[in-house]
Short mmCIF file of C-alpha atoms in Angstrom, two decimals:
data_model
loop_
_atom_site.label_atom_id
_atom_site.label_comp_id
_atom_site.label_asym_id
_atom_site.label_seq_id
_atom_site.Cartn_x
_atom_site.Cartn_y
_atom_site.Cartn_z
CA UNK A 1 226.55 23.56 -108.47
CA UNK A 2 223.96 23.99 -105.80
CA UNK A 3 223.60 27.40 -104.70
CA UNK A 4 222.47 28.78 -100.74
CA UNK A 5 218.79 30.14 -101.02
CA UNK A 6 218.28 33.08 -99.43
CA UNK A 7 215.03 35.49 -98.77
CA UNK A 8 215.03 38.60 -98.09
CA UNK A 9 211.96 40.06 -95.71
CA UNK A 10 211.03 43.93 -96.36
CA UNK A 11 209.41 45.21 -93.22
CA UNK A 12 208.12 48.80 -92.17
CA UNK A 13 208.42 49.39 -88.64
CA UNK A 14 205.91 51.82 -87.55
CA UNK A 15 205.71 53.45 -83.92
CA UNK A 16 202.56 52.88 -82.12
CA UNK A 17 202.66 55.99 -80.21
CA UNK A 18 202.89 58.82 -83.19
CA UNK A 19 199.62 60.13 -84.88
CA UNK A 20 199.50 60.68 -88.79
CA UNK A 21 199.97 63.71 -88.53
CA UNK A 22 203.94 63.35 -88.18
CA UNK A 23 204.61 60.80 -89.92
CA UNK A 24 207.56 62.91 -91.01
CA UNK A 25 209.52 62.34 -87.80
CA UNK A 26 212.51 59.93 -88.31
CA UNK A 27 211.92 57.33 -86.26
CA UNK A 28 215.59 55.72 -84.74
CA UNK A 29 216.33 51.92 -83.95
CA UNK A 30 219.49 50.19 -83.44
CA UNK A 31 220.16 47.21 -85.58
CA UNK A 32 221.31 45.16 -83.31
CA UNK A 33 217.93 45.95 -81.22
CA UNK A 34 215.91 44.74 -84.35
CA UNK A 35 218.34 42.25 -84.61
CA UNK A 36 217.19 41.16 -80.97
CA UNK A 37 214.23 41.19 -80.95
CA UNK A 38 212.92 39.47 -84.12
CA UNK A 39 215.30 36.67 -82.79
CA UNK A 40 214.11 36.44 -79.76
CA UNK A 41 210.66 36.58 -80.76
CA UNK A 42 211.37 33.43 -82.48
CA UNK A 43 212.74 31.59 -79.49
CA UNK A 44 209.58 32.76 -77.46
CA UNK A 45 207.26 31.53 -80.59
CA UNK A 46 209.18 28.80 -81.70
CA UNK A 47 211.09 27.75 -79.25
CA UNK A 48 214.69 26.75 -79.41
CA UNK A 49 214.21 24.70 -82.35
CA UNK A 50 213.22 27.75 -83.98
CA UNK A 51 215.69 30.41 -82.88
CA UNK A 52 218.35 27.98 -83.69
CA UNK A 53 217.01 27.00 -87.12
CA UNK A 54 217.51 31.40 -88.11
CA UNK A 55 220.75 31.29 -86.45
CA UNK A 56 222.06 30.46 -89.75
CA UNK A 57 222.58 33.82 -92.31
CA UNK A 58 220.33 35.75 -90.18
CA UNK A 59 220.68 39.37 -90.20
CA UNK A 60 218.45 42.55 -89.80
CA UNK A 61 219.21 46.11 -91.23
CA UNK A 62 217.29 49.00 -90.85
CA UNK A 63 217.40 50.93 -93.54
CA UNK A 64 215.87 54.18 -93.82
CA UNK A 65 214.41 55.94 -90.20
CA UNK A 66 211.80 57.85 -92.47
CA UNK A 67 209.96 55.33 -93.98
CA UNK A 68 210.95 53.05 -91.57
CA UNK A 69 212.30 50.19 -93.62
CA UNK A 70 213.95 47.33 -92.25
CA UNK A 71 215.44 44.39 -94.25
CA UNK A 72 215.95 40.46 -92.39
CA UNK A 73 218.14 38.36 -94.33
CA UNK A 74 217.55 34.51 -93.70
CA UNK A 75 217.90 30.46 -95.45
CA UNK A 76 215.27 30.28 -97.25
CA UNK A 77 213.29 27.33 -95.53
CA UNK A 78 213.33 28.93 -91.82
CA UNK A 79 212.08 32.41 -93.38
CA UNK A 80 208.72 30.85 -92.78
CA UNK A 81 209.55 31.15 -88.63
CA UNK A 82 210.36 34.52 -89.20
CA UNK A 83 207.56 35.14 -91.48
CA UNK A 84 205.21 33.74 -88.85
CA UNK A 85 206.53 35.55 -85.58
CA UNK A 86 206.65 39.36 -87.57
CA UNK A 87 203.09 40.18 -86.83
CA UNK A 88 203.74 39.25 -82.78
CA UNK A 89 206.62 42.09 -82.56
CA UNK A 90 204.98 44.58 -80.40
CA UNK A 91 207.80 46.31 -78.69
CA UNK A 92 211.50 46.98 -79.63
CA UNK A 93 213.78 48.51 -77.65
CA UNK A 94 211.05 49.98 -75.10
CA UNK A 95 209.30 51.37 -77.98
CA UNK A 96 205.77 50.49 -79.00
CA UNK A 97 205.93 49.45 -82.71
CA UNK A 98 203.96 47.32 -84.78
CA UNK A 99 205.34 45.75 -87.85
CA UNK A 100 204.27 45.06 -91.58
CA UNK A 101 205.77 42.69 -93.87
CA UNK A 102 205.98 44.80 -97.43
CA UNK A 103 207.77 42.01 -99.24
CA UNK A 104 209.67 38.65 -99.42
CA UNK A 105 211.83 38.69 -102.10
CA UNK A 106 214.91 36.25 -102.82
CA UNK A 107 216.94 38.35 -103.75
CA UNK A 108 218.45 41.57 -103.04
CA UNK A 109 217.67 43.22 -106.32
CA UNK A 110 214.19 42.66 -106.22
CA UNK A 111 213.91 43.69 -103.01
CA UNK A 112 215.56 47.06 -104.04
CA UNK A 113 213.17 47.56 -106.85
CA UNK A 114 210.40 47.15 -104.71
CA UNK A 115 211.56 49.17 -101.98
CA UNK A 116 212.52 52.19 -104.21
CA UNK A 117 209.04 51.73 -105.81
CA UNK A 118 207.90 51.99 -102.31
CA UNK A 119 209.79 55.14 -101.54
CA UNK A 120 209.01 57.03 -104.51
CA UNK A 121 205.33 56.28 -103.69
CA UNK A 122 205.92 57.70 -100.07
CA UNK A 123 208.14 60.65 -101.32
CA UNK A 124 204.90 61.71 -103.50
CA UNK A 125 202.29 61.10 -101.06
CA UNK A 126 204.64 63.64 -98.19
CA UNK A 127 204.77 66.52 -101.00
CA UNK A 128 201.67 67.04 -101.43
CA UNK A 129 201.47 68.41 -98.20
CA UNK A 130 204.68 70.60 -98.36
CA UNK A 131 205.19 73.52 -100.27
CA UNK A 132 208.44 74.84 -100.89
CA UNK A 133 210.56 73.34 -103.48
CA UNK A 134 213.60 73.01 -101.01
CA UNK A 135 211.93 71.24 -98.49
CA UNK A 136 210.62 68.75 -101.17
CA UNK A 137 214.14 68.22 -102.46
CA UNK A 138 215.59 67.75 -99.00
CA UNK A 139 212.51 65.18 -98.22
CA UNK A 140 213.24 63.59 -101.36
CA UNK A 141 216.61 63.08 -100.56
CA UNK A 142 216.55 61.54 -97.28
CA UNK A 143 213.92 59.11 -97.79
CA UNK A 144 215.61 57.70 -101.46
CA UNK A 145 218.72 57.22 -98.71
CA UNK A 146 219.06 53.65 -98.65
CA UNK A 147 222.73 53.27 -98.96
CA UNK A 148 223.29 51.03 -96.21
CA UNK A 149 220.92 48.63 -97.70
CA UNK B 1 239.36 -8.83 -84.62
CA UNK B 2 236.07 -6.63 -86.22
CA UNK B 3 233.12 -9.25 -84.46
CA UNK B 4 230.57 -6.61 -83.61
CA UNK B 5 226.99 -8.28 -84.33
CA UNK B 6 225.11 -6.82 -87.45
CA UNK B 7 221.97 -6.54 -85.16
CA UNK B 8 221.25 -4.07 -82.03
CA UNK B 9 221.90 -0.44 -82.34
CA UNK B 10 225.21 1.73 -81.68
CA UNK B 11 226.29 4.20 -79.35
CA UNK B 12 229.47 5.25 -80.18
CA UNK B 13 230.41 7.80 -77.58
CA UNK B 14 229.26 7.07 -74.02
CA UNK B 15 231.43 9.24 -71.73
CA UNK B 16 233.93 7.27 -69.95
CA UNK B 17 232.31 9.08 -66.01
CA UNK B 18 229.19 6.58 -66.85
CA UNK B 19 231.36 3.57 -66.63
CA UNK B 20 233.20 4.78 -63.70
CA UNK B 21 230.55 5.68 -61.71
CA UNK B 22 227.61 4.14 -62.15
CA UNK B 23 228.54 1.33 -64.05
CA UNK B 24 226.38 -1.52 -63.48
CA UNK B 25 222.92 0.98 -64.09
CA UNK B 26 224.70 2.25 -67.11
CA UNK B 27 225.06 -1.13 -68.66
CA UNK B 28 221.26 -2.27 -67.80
CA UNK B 29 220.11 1.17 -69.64
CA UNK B 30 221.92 0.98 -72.20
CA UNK B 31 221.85 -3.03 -73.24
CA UNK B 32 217.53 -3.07 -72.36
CA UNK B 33 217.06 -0.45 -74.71
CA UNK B 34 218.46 -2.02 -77.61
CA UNK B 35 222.47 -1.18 -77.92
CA UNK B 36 224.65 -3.89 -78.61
CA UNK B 37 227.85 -1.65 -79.55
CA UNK B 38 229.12 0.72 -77.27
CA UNK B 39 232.19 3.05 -77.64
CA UNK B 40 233.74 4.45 -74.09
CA UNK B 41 235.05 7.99 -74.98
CA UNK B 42 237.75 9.53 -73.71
CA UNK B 43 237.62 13.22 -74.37
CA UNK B 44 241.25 14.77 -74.12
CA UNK B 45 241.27 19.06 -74.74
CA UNK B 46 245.05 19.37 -76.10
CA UNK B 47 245.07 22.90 -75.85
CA UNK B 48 244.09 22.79 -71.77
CA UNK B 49 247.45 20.69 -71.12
CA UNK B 50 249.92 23.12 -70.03
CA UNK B 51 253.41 23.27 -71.58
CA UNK B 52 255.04 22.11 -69.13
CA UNK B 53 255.54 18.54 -70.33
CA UNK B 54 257.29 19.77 -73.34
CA UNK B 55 259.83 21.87 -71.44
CA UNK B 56 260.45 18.15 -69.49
CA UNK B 57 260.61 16.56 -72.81
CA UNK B 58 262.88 18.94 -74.25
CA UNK B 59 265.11 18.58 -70.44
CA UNK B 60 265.22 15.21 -70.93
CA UNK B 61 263.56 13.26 -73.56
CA UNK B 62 262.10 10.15 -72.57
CA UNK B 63 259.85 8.53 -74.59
CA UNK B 64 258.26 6.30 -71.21
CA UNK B 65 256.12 9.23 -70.69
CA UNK B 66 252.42 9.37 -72.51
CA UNK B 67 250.86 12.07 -73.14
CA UNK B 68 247.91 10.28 -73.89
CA UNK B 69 246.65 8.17 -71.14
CA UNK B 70 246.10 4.38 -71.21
CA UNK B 71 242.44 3.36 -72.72
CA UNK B 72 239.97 2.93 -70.44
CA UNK B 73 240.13 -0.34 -68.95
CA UNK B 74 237.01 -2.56 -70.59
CA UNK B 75 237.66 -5.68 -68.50
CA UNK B 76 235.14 -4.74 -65.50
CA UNK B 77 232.94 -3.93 -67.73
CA UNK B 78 233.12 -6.80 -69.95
CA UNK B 79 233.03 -8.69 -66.03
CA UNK B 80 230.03 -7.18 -65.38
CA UNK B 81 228.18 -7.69 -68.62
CA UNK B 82 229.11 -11.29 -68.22
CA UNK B 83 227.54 -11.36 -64.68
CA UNK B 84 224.63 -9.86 -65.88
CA UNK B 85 224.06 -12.50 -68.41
CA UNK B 86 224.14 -10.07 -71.00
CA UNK B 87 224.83 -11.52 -74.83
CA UNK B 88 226.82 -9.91 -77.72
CA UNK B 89 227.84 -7.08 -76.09
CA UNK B 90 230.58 -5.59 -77.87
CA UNK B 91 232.96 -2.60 -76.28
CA UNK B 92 235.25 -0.34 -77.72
CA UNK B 93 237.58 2.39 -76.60
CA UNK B 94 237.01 5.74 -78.15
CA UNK B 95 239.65 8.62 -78.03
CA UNK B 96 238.64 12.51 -78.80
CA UNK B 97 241.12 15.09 -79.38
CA UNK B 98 239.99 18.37 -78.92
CA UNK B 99 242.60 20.63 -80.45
CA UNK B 100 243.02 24.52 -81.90
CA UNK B 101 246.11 23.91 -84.21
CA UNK B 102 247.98 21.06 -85.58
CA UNK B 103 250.94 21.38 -84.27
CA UNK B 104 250.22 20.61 -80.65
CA UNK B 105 248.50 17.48 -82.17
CA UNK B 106 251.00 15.48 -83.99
CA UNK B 107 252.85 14.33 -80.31
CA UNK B 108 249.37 12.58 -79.21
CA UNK B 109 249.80 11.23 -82.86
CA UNK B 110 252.37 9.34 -82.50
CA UNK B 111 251.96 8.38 -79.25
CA UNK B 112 252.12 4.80 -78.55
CA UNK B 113 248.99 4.71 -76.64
CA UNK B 114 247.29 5.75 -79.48
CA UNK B 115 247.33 2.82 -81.45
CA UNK B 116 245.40 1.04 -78.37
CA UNK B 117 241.86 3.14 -79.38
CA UNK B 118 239.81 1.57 -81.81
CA UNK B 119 238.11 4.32 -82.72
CA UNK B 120 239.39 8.00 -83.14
CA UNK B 121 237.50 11.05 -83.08
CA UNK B 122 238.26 14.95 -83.72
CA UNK B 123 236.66 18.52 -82.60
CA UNK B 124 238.79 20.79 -84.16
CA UNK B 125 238.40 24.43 -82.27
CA UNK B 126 239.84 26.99 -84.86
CA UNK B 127 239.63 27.47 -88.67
CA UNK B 128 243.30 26.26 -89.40
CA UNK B 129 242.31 22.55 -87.37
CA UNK B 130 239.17 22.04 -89.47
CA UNK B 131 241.47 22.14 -92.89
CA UNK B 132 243.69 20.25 -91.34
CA UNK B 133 241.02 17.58 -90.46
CA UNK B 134 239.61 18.19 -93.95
CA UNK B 135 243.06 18.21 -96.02
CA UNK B 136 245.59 15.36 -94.43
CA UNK B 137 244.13 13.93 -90.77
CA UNK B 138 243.32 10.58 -90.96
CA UNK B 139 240.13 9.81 -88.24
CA UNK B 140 237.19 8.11 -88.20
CA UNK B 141 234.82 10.75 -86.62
CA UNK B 142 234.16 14.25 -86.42
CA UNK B 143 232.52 15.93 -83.88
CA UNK B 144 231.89 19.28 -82.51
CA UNK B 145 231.62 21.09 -79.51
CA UNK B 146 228.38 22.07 -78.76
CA UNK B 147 229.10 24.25 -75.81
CA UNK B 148 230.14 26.93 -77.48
CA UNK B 149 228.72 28.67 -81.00
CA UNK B 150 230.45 27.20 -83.62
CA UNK B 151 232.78 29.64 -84.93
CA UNK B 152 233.81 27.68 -88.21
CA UNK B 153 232.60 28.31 -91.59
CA UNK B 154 231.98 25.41 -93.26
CA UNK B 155 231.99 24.86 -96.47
CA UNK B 156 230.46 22.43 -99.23
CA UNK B 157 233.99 21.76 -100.61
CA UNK B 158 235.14 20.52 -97.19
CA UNK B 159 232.16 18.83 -96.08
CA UNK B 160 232.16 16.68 -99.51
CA UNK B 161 236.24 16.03 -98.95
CA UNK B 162 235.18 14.63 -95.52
CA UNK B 163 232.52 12.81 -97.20
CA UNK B 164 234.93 11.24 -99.36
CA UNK B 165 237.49 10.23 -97.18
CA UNK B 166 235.23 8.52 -94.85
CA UNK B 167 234.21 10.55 -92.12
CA UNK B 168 231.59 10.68 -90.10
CA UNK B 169 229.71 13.43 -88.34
CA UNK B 170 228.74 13.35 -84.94
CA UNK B 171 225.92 15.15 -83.54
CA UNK B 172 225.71 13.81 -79.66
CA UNK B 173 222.20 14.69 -78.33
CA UNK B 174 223.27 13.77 -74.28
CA UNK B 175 224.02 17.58 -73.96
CA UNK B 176 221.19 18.75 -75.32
CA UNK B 177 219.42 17.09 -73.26
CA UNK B 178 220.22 19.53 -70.22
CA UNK B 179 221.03 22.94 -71.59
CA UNK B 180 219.12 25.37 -74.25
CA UNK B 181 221.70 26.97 -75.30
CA UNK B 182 223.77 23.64 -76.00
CA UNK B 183 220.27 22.39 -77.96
CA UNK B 184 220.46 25.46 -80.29
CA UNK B 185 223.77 24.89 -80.82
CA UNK B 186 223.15 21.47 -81.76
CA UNK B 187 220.68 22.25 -83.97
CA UNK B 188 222.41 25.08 -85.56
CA UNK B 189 225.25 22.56 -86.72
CA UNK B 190 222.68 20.19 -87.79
CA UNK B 191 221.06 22.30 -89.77
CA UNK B 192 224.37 23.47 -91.54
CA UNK B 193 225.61 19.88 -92.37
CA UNK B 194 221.89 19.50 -94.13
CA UNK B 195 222.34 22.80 -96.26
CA UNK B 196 225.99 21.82 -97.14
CA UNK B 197 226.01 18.53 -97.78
CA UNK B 198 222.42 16.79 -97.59
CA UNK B 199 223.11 15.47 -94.11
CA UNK B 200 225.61 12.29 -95.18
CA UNK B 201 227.18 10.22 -92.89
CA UNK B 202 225.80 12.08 -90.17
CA UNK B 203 225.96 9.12 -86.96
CA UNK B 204 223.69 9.77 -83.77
CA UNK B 205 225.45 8.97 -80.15
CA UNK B 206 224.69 10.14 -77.10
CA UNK B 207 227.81 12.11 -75.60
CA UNK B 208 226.05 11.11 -72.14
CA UNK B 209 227.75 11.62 -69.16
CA UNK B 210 225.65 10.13 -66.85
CA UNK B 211 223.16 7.20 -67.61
CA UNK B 212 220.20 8.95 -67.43
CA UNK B 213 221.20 10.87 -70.71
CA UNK B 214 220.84 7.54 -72.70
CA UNK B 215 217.71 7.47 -75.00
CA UNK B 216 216.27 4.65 -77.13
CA UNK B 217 217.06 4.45 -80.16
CA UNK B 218 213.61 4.97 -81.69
CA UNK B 219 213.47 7.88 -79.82
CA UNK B 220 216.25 9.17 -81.28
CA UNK B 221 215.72 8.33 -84.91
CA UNK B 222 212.56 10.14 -84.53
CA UNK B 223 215.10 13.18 -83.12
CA UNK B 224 216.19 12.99 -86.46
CA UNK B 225 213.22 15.43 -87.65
CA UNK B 226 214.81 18.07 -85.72
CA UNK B 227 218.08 17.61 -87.12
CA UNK B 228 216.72 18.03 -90.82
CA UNK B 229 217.19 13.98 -91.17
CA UNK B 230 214.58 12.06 -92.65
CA UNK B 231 213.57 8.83 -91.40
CA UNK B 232 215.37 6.82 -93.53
CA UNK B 233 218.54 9.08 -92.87
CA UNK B 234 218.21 8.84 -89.66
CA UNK B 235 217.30 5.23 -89.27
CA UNK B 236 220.94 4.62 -90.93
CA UNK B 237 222.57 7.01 -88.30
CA UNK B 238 221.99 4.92 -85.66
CA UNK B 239 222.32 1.52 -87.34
CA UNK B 240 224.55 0.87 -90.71
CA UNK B 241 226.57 4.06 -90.42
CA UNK B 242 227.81 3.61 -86.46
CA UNK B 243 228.93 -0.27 -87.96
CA UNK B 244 230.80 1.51 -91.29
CA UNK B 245 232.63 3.49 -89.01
CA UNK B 246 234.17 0.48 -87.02
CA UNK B 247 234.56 -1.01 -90.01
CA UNK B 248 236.64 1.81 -91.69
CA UNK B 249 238.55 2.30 -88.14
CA UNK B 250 239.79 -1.08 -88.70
CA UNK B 251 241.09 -0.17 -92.32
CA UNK B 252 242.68 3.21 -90.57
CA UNK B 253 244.38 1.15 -87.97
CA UNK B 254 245.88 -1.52 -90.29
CA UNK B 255 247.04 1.12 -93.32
CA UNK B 256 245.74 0.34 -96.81
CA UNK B 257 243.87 -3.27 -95.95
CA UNK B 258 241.39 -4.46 -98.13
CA UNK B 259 240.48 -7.73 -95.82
CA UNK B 260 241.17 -9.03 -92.66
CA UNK B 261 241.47 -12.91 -92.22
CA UNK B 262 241.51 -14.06 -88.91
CA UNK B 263 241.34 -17.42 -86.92
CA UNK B 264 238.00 -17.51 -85.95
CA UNK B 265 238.87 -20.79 -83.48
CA UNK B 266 240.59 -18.46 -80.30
CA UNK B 267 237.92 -16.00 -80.29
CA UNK B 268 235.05 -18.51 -80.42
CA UNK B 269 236.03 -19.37 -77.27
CA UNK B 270 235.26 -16.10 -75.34
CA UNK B 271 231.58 -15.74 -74.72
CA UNK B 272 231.63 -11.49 -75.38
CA UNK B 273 233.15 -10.95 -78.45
CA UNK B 274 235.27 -7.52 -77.95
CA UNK B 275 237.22 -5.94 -80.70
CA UNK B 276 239.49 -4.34 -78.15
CA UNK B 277 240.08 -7.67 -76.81
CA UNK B 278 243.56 -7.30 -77.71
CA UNK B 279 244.94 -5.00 -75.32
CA UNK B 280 247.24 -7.82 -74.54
CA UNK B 281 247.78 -9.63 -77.30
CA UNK B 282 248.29 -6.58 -79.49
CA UNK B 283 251.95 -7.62 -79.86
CA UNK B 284 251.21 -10.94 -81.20
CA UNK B 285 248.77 -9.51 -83.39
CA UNK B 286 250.76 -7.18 -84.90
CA UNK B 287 253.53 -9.69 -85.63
CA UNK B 288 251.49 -12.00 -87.15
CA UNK B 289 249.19 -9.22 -89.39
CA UNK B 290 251.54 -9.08 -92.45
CA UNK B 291 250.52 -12.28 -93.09
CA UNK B 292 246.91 -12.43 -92.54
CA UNK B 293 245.74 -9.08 -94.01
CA UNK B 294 246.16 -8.64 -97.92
CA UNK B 295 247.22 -5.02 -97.95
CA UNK B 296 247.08 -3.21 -101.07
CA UNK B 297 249.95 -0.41 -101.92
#
């Protein structure tokens, strides 16, 4: 039995326009505008070759608007279009972004692990600088919120 | 009756407009760069006929109606090749059925025009058709429409089935040749018969409307990359699996036949050899078959 390969691509979306300072700030996007715009980032990159070689399985989430985490689903083969057009994603949906790749992972376990690793990490780093218990809690609890993931 | 030449290179769907219109510039593309088989398609969309032939039918049912029409008529061409001093040319009549369910289909079926096509080709619309082409339909090719995003989900199940029973796939690069979005499409499909089933008896043809749509055929086997084809794959798809398809629409036209035997004497005679030669003497043919095919039950 052969099986479908599939990666999984863990990005952080980060808005251009916001200082450190509040990082805090949840930071909205539609999925379907991620959804857009990584695709059509590949047809601009890769031309129609390209954006029809993704068609297949592709699919972008956004996960969490604190830590900004985004997950693209794609054949594993093509990923490497999508791998290669990430770093050219300046803008989406009129807002100024720029966008890291945290992880490719194949599948969507691992990429769990890692991005609960990666939340944890972030959740520690944000309480240093707050300090009533409550607000740590509530912190806590909305950047572990990956359910639609 | 099967005389196409082993050599050259096959196009097996060369819309039937080409011959119509521009007929002699059509022929000179295609036969200097290289094809020596050439299936004229006739693309019929089942579910665009309106009703209203069945209510007549069911008024008063008489079987002198079609629904499908007559093949196109291959003599001019044939005339024309002949003029043109062009060798071992072979033609063949092609019919597509583009239907959404199988009901609607089984009239064209049995239609008595049907049995005039040599070859027979499918582009099933919905879900249910594509089962039905996978489970019980007996045709030699299956193609899709690339006009629109294909909406099926195919599977590896169905795709080896097809394998199994014979069929071929058609990917027709004519309209990508115009539109982007009708490229992606093609692609898209290309790419999913590689990921389900390794890209078999995928055939190249050229869906062309118009003559300027033809390609060589070197061009196109280099195409091949972007379909996920390698060259070998590819080379085939243009060559030995275009002639296995005539070969197996033979079989399909005869029932269970292992071998045809034939008198080679008559059709020596006739300087282009032309499987659909025997427009008129299909009823001889057919009388005489019993006896010359071995046909195993």
């Amino acid at each position: 039995m052969v099986r479908l390969k599939n990666r999984y691509i863990v990005i952080e979306v980060n808005p251009r326009d916001q200082n450190e300072t509040d990082t805090l700030h949840p930071f909205k996007l539609s999925q379907t505008a991620l959804n857009q715009t990584v695709q059509g980032k590949v047809d601009q990159l890769h031309g129609d070759f390209g954006a029809a070689a993704i068609l297949a399985g592709f699919s972008a989430k956004y996960v969490n608007p604190y830590t900004r985490i985004g997950i693209i689903r794609c054949r594993s083969g093509p990923h490497k279009l999508i791998t290669s057009t990430i770093p050219f994603i300046t803008q989406v949906d009129s807002c100024q972004v720029s966008v890291n790749i945290l992880y490719v992972g194949a599948t969507i376990k691992k990429c769990f692990n890692f991005v609960k690793l990666h939340q944890q990490r972030k959740s520690d780093e944000y309480c240093i600088k707050l300090e009533s218990d409550e607000a740590k809690k509530s912190l806590k609890e909305a950047l572990m919120n990956f359910g639609s993931m | 009756m099967l005389t196409c030449n082993q050599k050259g290179f096959y196009d097996l769907n060369v819309h039937e407009k080409c011959f119509q219109n521009n007929l002699r510039r059509t022929l000179e593309t295609l036969y200097s760069l290289g094809y020596r088989t050439v299936a004229v398609n006739q693309l019929i969309d089942v579910d665009s006929i309106p009703e209203t032939k069945k209510k007549k039918k069911k008024g008063e049912p008489r079987e002198t109606l079609d629904c499908l029409p007559e093949p196109f008529d291959l003599n001019p061409i044939k005339e024309t090749a002949a003029a043109l001093n062009y060798e071992s040319l072979t033609f063949l009549n092609r019919l597509t059925l583009k239907f959404s369910s199988q009901d609607t289909l089984h009239k064209y079926l049995k239609s008595i025009n049907f049995k005039k096509y040599d070859l027979f080709g499918v582009i099933p619309v919905t879900r249910e058709a594509l089962t039905f082409v996978c489970s019980s339909l007996e045709a030699d090719i299956l193609s899709f429409d690339v006009e629109t995003r294909l909406n099926l989900r195919l599977q590896r199940k169905l795709f080896t089935q097809l394998v199994d029973r014979n069929y071929h796939l058609e990917l027709t690069y004519g309209p990508a040749i115009e539109d982007s979005t009708k490229r992606k499409n093609l692609i898209n499909i290309s790419h999913l018969f590689h990921t389900y089933g390794k890209s078999k008896n995928i055939i190249f043809s050229s869906g062309a409307e118009f003559y300027m749509h033809i390609r060589n055929p070197y061009d196109v086997i280099s195409l091949g990359f972007l379909f996920g084809l390698n060259e070998l794959q590819s080379k085939n798809s243009v060559m030995n699996l275009p002639r296995k398809v005539i070969v197996n629409a033979t079989g399909r036209r005869h029932g269970k036949s292992v071998m045809l035997v034939e008198n080679m004497d008559t059709i020596v005679e006739e300087s282009v050899l032309v499987v659909s030669d025997e427009e008129s003497e299909d009823e001889d043919m057919d009388t005489d078959e019993p006896l010359q095919k071995k046909s195993k039950q």
